XYZ file of C-alpha atoms in Angstrom:
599
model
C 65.615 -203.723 -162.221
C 69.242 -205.251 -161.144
C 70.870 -205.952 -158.122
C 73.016 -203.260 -156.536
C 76.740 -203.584 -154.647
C 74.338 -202.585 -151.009
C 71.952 -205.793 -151.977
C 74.321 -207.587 -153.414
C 76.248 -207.506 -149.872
C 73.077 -207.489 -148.070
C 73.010 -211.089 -149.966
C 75.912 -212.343 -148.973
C 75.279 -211.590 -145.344
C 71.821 -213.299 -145.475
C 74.003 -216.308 -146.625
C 76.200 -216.397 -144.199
C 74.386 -216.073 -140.962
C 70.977 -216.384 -142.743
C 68.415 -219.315 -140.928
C 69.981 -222.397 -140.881
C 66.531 -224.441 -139.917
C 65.573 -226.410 -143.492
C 62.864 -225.169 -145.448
C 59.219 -226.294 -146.311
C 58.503 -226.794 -149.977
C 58.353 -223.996 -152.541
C 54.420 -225.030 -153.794
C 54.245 -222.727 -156.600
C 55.978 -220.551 -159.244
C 53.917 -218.583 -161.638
C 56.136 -216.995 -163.992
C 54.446 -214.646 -166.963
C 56.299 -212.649 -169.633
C 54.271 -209.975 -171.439
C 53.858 -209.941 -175.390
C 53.764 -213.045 -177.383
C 57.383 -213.314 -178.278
C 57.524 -217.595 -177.910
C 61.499 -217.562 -178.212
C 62.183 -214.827 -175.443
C 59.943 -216.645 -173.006
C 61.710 -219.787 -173.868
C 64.878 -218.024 -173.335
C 63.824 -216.160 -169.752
C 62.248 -219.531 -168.402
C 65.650 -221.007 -169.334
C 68.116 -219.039 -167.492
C 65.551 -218.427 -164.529
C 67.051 -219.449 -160.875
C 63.580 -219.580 -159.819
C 62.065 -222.332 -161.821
C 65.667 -224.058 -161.477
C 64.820 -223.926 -157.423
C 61.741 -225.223 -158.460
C 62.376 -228.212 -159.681
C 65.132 -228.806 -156.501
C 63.466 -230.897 -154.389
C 66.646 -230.072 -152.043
C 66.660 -226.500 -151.848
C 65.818 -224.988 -148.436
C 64.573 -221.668 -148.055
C 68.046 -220.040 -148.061
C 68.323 -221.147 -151.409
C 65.032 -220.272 -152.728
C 65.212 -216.825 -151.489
C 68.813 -215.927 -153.047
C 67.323 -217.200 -155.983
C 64.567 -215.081 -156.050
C 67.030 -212.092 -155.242
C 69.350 -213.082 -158.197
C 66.508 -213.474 -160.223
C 66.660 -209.819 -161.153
C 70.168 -209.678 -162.697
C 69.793 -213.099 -163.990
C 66.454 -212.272 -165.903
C 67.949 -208.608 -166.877
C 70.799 -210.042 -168.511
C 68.983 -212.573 -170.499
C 66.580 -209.481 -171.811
C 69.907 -207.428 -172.966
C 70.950 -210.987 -174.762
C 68.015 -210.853 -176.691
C 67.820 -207.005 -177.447
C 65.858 -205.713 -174.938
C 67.173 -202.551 -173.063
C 63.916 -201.242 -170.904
C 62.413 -204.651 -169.614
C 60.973 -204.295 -165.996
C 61.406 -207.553 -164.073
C 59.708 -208.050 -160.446
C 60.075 -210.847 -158.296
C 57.479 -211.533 -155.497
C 57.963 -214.184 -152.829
C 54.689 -214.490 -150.730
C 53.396 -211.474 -151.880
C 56.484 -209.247 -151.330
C 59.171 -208.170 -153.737
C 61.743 -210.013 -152.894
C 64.037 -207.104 -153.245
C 62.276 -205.349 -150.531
C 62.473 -208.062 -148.090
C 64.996 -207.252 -145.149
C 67.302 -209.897 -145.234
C 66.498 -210.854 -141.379
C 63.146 -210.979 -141.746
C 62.687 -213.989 -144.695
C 59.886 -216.200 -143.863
C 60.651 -219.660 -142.458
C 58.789 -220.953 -145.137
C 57.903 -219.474 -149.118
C 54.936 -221.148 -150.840
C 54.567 -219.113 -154.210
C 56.970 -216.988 -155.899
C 55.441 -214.747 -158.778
C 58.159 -213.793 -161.597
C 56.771 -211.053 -163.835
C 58.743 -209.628 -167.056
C 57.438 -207.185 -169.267
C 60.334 -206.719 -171.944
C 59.200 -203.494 -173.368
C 60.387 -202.360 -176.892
C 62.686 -204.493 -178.411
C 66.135 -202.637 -179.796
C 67.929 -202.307 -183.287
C 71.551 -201.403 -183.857
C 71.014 -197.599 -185.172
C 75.049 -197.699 -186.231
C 77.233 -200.716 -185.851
C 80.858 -199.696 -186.050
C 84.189 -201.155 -185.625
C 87.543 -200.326 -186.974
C 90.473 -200.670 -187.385
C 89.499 -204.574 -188.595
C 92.055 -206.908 -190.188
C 92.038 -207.901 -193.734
C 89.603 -210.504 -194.002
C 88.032 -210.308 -190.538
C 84.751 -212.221 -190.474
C 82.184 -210.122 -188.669
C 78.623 -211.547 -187.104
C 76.147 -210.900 -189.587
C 73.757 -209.445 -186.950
C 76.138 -206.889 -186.136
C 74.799 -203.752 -188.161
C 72.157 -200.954 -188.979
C 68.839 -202.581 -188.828
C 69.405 -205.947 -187.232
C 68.048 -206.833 -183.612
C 70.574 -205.284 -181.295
C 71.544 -208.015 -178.951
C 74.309 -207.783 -176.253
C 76.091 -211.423 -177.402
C 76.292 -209.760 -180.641
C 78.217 -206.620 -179.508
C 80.362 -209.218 -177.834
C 80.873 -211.481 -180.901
C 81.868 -208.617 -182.773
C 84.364 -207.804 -180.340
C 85.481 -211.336 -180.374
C 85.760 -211.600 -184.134
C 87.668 -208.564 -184.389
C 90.521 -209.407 -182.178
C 90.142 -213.110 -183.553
C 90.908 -211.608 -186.721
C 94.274 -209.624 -185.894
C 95.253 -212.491 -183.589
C 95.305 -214.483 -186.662
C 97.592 -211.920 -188.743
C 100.078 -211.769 -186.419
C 99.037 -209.020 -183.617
C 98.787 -210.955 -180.589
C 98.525 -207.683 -178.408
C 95.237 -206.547 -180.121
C 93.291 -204.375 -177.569
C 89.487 -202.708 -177.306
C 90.868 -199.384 -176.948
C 87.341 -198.079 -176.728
C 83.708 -198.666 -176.786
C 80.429 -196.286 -176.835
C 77.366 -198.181 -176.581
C 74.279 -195.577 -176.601
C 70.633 -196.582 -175.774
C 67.884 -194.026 -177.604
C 65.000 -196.017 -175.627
C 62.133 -193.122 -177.448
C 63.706 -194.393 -180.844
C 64.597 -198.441 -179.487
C 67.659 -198.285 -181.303
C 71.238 -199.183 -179.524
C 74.286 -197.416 -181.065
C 77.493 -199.552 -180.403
C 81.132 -197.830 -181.461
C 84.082 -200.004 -180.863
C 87.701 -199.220 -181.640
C 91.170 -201.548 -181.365
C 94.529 -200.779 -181.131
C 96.355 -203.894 -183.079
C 99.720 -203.339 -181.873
C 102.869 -204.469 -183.571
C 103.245 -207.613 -185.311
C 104.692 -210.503 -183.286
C 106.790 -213.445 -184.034
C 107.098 -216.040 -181.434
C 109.996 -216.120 -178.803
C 110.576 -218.925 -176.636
C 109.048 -221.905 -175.458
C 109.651 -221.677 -171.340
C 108.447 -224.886 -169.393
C 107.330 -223.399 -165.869
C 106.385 -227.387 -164.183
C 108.383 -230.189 -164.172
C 107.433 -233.288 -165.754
C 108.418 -236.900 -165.744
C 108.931 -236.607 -169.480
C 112.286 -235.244 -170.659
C 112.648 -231.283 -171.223
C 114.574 -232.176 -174.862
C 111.714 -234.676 -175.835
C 108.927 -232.103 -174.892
C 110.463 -229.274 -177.036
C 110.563 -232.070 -179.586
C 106.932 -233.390 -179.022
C 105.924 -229.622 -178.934
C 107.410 -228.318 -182.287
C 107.039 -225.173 -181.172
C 107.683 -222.691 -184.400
C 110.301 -219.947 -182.879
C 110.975 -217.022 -184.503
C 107.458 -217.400 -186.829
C 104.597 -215.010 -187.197
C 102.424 -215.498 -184.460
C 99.471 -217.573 -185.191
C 96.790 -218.862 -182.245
C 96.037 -221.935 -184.818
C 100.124 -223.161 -184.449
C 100.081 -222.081 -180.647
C 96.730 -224.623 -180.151
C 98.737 -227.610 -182.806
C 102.117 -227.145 -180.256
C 99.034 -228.231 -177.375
C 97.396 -230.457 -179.471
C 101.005 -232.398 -179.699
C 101.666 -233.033 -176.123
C 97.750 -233.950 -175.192
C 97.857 -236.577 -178.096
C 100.992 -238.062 -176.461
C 98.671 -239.346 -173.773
C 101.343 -238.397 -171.319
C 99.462 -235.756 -169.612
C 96.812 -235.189 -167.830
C 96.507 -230.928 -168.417
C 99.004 -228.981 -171.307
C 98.284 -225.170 -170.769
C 99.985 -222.637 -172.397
C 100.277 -218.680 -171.200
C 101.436 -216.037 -173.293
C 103.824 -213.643 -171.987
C 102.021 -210.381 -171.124
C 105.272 -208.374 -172.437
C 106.562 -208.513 -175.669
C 110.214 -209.344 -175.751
C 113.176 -207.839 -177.980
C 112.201 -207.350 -181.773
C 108.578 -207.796 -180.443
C 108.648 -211.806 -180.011
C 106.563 -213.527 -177.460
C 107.338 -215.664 -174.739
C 105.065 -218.987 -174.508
C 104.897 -220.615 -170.623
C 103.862 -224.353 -170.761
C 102.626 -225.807 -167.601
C 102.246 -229.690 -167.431
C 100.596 -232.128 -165.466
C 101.558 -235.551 -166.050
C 98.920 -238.104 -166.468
C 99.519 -241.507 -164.526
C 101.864 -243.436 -165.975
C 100.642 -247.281 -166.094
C 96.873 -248.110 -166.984
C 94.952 -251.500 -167.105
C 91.520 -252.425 -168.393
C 89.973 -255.468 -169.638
C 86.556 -255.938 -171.592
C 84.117 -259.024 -172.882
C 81.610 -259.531 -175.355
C 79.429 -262.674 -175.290
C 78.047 -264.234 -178.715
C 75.345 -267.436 -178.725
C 77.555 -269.208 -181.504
C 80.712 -267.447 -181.074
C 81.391 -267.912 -177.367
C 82.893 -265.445 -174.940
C 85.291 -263.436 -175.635
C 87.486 -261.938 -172.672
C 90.271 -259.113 -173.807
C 92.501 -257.143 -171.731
C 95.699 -254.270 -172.130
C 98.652 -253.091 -169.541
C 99.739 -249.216 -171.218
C 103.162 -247.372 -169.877
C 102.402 -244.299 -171.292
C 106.092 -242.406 -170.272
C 108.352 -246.077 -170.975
C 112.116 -244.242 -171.479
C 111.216 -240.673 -170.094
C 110.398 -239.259 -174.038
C 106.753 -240.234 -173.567
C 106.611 -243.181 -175.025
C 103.841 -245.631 -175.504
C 103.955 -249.159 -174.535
C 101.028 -251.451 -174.998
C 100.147 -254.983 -174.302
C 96.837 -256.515 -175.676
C 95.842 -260.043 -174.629
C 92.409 -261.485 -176.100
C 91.154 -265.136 -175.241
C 88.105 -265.541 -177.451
C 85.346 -268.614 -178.862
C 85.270 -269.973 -175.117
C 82.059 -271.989 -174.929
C 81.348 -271.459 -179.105
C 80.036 -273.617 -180.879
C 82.091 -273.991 -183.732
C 86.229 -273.924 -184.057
C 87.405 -273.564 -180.630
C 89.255 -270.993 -178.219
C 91.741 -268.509 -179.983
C 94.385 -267.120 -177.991
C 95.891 -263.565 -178.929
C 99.091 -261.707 -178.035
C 100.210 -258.058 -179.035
C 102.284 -255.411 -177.990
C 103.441 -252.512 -179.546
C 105.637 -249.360 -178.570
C 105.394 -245.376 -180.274
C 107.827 -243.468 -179.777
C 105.905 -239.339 -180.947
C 107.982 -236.823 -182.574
C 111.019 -239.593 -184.122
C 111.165 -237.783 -187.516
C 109.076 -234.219 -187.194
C 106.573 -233.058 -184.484
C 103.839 -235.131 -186.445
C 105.706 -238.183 -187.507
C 106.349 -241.070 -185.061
C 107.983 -244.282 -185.053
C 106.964 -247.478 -183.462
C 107.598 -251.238 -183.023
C 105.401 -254.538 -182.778
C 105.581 -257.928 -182.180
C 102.530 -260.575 -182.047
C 101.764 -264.014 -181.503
C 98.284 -266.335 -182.205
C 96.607 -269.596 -181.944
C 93.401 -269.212 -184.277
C 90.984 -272.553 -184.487
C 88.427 -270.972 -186.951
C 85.690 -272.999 -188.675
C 87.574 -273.100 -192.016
C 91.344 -273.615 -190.754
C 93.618 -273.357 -187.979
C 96.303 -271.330 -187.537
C 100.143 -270.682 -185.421
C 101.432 -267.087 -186.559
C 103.665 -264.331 -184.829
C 105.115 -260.891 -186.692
C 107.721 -258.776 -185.803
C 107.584 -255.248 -187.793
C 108.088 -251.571 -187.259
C 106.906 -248.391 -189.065
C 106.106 -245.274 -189.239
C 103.085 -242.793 -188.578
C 102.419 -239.558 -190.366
C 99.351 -237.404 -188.511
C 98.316 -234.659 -191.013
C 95.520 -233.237 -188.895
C 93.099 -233.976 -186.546
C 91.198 -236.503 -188.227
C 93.768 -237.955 -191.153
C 96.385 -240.472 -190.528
C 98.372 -242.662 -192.045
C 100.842 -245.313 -191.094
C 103.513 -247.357 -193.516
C 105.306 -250.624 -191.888
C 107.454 -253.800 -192.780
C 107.170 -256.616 -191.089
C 108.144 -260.528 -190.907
C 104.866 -262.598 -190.901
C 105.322 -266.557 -190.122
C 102.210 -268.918 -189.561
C 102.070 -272.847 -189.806
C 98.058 -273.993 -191.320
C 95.739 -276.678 -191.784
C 93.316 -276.295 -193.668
C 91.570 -277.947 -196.255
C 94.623 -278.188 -198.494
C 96.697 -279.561 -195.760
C 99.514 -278.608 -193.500
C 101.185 -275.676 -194.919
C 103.854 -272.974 -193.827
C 104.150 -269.280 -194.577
C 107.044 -267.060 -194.368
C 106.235 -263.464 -195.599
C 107.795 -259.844 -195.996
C 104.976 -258.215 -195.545
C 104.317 -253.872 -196.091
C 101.630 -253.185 -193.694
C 99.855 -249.661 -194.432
C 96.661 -247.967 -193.576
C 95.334 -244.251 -194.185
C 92.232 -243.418 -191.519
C 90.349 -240.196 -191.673
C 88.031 -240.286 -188.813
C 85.387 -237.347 -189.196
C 82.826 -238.596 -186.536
C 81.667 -236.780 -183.668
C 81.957 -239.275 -180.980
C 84.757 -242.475 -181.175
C 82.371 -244.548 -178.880
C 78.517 -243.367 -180.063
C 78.693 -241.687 -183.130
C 75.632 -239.120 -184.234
C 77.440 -237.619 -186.611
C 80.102 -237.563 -188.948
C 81.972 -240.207 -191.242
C 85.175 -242.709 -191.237
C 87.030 -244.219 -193.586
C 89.817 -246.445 -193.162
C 92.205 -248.054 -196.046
C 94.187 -251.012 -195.483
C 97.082 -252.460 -197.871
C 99.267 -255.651 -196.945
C 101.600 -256.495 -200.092
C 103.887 -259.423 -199.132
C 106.276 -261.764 -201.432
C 107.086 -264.701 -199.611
C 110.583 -265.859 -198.310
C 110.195 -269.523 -199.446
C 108.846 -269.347 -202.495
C 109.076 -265.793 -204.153
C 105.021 -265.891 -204.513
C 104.042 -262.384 -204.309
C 100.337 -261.193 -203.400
C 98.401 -258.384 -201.899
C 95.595 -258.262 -199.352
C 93.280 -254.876 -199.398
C 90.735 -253.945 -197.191
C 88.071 -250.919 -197.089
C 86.033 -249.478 -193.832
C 83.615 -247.088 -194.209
C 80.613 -245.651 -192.209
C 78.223 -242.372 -192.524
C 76.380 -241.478 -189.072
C 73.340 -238.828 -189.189
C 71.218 -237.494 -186.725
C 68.121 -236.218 -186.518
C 65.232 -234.749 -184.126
C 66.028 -232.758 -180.687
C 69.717 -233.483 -179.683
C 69.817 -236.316 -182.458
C 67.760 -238.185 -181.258
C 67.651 -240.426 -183.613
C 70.343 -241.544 -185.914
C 70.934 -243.588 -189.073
C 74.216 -245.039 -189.658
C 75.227 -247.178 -191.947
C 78.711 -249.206 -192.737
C 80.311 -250.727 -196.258
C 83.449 -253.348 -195.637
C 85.145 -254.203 -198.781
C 88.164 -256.956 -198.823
C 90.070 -258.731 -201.800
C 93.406 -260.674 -201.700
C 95.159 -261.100 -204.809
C 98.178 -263.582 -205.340
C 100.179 -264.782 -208.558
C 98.814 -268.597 -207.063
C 96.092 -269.074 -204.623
C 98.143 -271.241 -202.875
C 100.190 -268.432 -201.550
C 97.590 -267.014 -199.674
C 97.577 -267.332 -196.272
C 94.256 -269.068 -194.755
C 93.689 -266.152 -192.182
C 94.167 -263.313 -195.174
C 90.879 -265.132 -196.676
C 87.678 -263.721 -196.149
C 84.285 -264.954 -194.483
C 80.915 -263.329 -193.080
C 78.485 -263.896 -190.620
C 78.818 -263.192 -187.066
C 79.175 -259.491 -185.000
C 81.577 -258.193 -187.229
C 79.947 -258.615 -190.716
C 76.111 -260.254 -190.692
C 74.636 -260.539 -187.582
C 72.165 -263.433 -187.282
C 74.066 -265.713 -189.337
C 76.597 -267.992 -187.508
C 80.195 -266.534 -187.127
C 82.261 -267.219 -189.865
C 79.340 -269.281 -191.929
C 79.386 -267.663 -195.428
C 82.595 -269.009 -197.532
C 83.253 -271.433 -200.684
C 82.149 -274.866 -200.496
C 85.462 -276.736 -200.470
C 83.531 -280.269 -200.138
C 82.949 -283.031 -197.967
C 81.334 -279.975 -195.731
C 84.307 -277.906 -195.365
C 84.089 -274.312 -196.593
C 87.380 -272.076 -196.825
C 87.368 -268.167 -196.949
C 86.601 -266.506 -200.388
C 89.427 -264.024 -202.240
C 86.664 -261.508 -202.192
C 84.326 -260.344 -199.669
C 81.182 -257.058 -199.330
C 79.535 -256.525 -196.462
C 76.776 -253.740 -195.691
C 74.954 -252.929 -192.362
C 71.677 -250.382 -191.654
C 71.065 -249.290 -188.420
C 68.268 -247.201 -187.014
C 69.407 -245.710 -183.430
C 66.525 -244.008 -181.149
C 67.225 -242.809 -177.695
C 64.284 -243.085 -175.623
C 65.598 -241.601 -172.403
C 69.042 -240.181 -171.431
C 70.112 -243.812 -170.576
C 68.070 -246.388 -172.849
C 67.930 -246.611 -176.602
C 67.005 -249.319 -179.013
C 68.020 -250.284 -182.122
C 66.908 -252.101 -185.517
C 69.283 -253.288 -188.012
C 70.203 -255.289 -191.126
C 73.332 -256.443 -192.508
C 73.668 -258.369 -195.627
C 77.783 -260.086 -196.666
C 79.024 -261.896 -200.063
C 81.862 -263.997 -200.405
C 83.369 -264.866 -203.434
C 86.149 -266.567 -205.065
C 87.930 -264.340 -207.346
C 86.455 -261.049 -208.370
C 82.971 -259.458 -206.114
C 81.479 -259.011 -209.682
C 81.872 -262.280 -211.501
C 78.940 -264.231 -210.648
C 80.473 -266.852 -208.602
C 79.670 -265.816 -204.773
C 76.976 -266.245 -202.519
C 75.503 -263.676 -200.080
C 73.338 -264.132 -196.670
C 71.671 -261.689 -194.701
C 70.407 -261.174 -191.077
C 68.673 -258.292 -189.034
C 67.153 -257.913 -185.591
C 66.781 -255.530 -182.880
C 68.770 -253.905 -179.644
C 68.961 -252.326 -176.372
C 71.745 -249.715 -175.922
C 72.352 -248.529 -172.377
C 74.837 -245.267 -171.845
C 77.665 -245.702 -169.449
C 81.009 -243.677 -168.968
C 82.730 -245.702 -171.446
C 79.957 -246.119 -174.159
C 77.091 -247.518 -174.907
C 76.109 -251.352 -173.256
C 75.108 -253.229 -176.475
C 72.555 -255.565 -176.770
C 71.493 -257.524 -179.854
C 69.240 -260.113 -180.908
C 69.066 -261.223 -184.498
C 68.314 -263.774 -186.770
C 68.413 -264.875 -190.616
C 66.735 -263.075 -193.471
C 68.175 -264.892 -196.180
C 70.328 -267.595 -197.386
C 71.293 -271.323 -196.086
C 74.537 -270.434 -193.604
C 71.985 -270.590 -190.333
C 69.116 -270.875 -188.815
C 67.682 -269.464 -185.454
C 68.507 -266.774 -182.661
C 72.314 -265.439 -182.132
C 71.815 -263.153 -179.345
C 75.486 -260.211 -178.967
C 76.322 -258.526 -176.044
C 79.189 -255.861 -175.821
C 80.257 -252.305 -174.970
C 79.814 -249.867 -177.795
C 77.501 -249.416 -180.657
C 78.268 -252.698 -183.282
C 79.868 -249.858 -185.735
């Protein structure tokens, strides 16, 4: 049975004016469901208010008893979701149906609720009709002749219909009518729906309704809002997509016009909300051989009025390691969206370091600018030049470097979640080619990322993931190469268990210097043992080598250990201990702690 408009405002009266005295405990809920249909008990237990009371230790009697009043729609509804039409739901508090109960007379106190459903017959569609569809309109395969007649799938058909002239241009699409039939002697549901597509539409004009911070010109810019095209919902969401990726606001909604304007174009409002405009944070992550490491950025997200992006990124790290000593980091960068196209931008950076690494120490600042392409939501690619200028020692001296460098990178991030992935893959492509200013030496650093993420069990609750880093410089003579575009492993990034930095060439007299060549894999098994703690075991393995990966002349070193992961709003609290599997670059415990998953 359901609710009626009497009860219902019966209801709403017993709410307002209702006792206001709390309640005793609700002791006991016995809920049955007829049949032996698993999945629809599953699915009744689920949406039941009663059992939800249950388990609310703060609920007071009010509460329980609109529950168990609800109950009946609540339970009804879930029966037409799965295809049953003739399901007979009662609801007993104390004894009483609850529906029966004057609404001045509840009980100070209701010990046992009984929740009975018996879900009768269940329903098939006996015709499943609806026209007029749009070329290539995917339908729900449950909705037709034969299949189990739920409600959602009446409603997804209705959904994929006007979905599907939407998306061919008829933004106006209506249900002109529906005839849904119930034959409960036969159990078969009979659902009729008709549309009326209306014209095609093109879009009309872009009309900001708030005002922003940001400048009207460089919205419509940002925006690239396609005037005077065929109406599409996909380019309506990419003209959203645009402004939210800015980072300059805080909510983009846009509202179509519910008239169609001359030559049947369409309107678009955008309301804005601007997001504050300055942000801070800071962050640290403590190694046993690598020190502390303390970082920290200042963001103007709206720096001229266009929306703008200035960053600044200070990092002070190897404070209290135990080999090299403290580096000191300075960046900033500013992107300006929409410079050349609604998907291209434009930005500038600038840099300065002090890096005393095991195998060489290093002076350097860069002053560049580029461009960045976006060609969907997960590919992107950027394409720089820059002036690169360091001052080395290392084992082959005091040296200076003056490059032209062309920074560029292509990233296509398919995982499910930036901070704790589950799911999904990313790849990232780095290429540096520089020719130096001094000398004319040209070379060419390269670097690959990648990393696979798969769940498995109940909400993934488990996960392999695993991560391949590939690096090679190349230069016409090795003495063009820049200490800090050599590679080395061992450490948090690459091996952990093996000192930072251990695994290089032997460059005698115990120095090591970084290899032209470097490989480094890492295995991790995630498991999340409740919805705050999860542990982790992994192994990483790196090789360094002097020319090519393949020619023999490297050495490799691996580590593994174990973790604690610990879920806060802005990731995961990492904790690792590990220690050496193989090689001669360490020996002992290196213990990491961080925010976010190692990879």
């Amino acid at each position: 049975m359901q609710i009626s408009a009497v009860k219902a405002l019966v209801l709403l009266l017993f709410l307002c004016i209702g006792p206001t005295s709390p309640a005793f405990a609700l002791d006991t809920v016995d809920f049955s469901v007829a049949g032996s249909d698993d999945d629809l008990e599953d699915a009744l237990k689920g949406a039941s208010l009663v059992l939800a009371a249950e388990r609310d230790a703060e609920k007071d009697t009010r509460d329980v008893f609109a529950a168990a009043l609800a109950e009946y729609g609540q339970l009804v509804q879930a029966l037409y979701a799965n295809g049953y039409y003739g399901g007979v739901v009662r609801v007993r508090v104390d004894g009483r149906e609850a529906a029966q109960i004057p609404p001045f007379d509840v009980p100070p106190a209701i010990r046992w609720i009984e929740v009975s459903v018996d879900p009768g017959r269940q329903f098939r569609f006996g015709t499943a009709q609806a026209a007029p569809l749009a070329p290539g309109t995917d339908m729900p395969d449950g909705f037709r002749a034969g299949e189990v007649a739920k409600s959602v799938t009446v409603q997804q058909a209705v959904d994929a219909a006007v979905l599907g002239w939407r998306e061919a241009g008829y933004a106006k699409v209506a249900l002109s009518d529906q005839r849904i039939t119930a034959n409960h002697a036969g159990a078969e549901l009979s659902a009729s729906l008709r549309f009326a597509p209306g014209p095609k539409v093109r879009f009309g004009t872009l009309r900001q309704t708030t005002e922003s911070a940001v400048r009207s010109d460089r919205i419509a810019r940002i925006a690239g809002f396609p005037a005077g095209q065929v109406f599409s919902p996909d380019d309506l969401e990419t003209v959203a997509k645009r402004l939210r990726r800015t980072g300059a606001f805080s909510s983009v909604t846009l509202t179509e016009a519910e008239t169609l304007g001359p030559g049947n174009t369409l309107d678009i409002g955008l309301a804005l909300v601007d997001e504050e405009p300055r942000r801070f944070g800071f962050g640290a992550e403590l190694a046993s051989f690598e020190g502390l490491q303390l970082t920290a950025f200042w963001l103007h997200r709206n720096m001229f009025g266009g929306a703008e992006r200035f960053r600044v990124d200070g990092e002070v790290s190897g404070i209290g390691g135990q080999h090299g000593g403290i580096d000191y980091h300075l960046d900033a960068r500013l992107d300006q969206p929409a410079t050349f196209g609604p998907d291209t931008n434009a930005f500038v950076f600038g840099s300065l370091a002090y890096d005393d690494e095991p195998g060489y120490i290093s002076r350097s600042a860069s002053l560049g600018g580029g461009v960045k392409r976006i060609f969907s939501d997960t590919l992107e690619a950027e394409f720089g030049a820059a002036l690169l200028y360091s001052e080395t020692t290392d084992v082959l001296g005091d040296r200076r470097f003056f490059l032209f460098a062309l920074p560029s990178s292509l990233t296509w991030d398919r995982r499910n979640d930036k901070l704790d992935a589950t799911r999904g893959t990313y790849l990232k492509a780095e290429a540096i080619p520089f020719i130096s200013v001094d000398t004319g030496g040209t070379g060419a650093w390269l670097y690959g990322d990648g990393r696979a993420y798969r769940g498995f069990g109940a909400e993934d609750r488990f996960v392999i993931a695993g991560r391949v880093q590939v690096g090679s410089v190349m230069a016409g003579d090795s003495g063009d190469i820049p200490p800090d575009y050599l590679f080395y492993s061992g450490g948090g990034g690459t091996v952990r268990g093996q000192p930072y930095q251990s695994l290089g060439l032997n460059a005698g007299g115990g120095e090591i210097t970084g290899g032209q060549s470097f490989v480094s894999l890492s295995a991790e098994l995630r498991a999340q043992i409740t919805d705050k703690i999860g542990v982790v075991g992994f192994v990483d393995a790196g090789h360094v080598a002097g020319g090519s990966l393949f020619d023999g002349q490297g050495n490799w070193h691996t580590g593994g250990g174990i973790g604690v992961r610990y879920k806060t709003p802005i990731g995961p609290l990492r904790l690792d201990v590990a220690g050496p599997i193989s090689g001669d670059t360490g020996d002992g415990v290196q213990i990491y702690i961080g925010i976010g998953q190692a990879f």
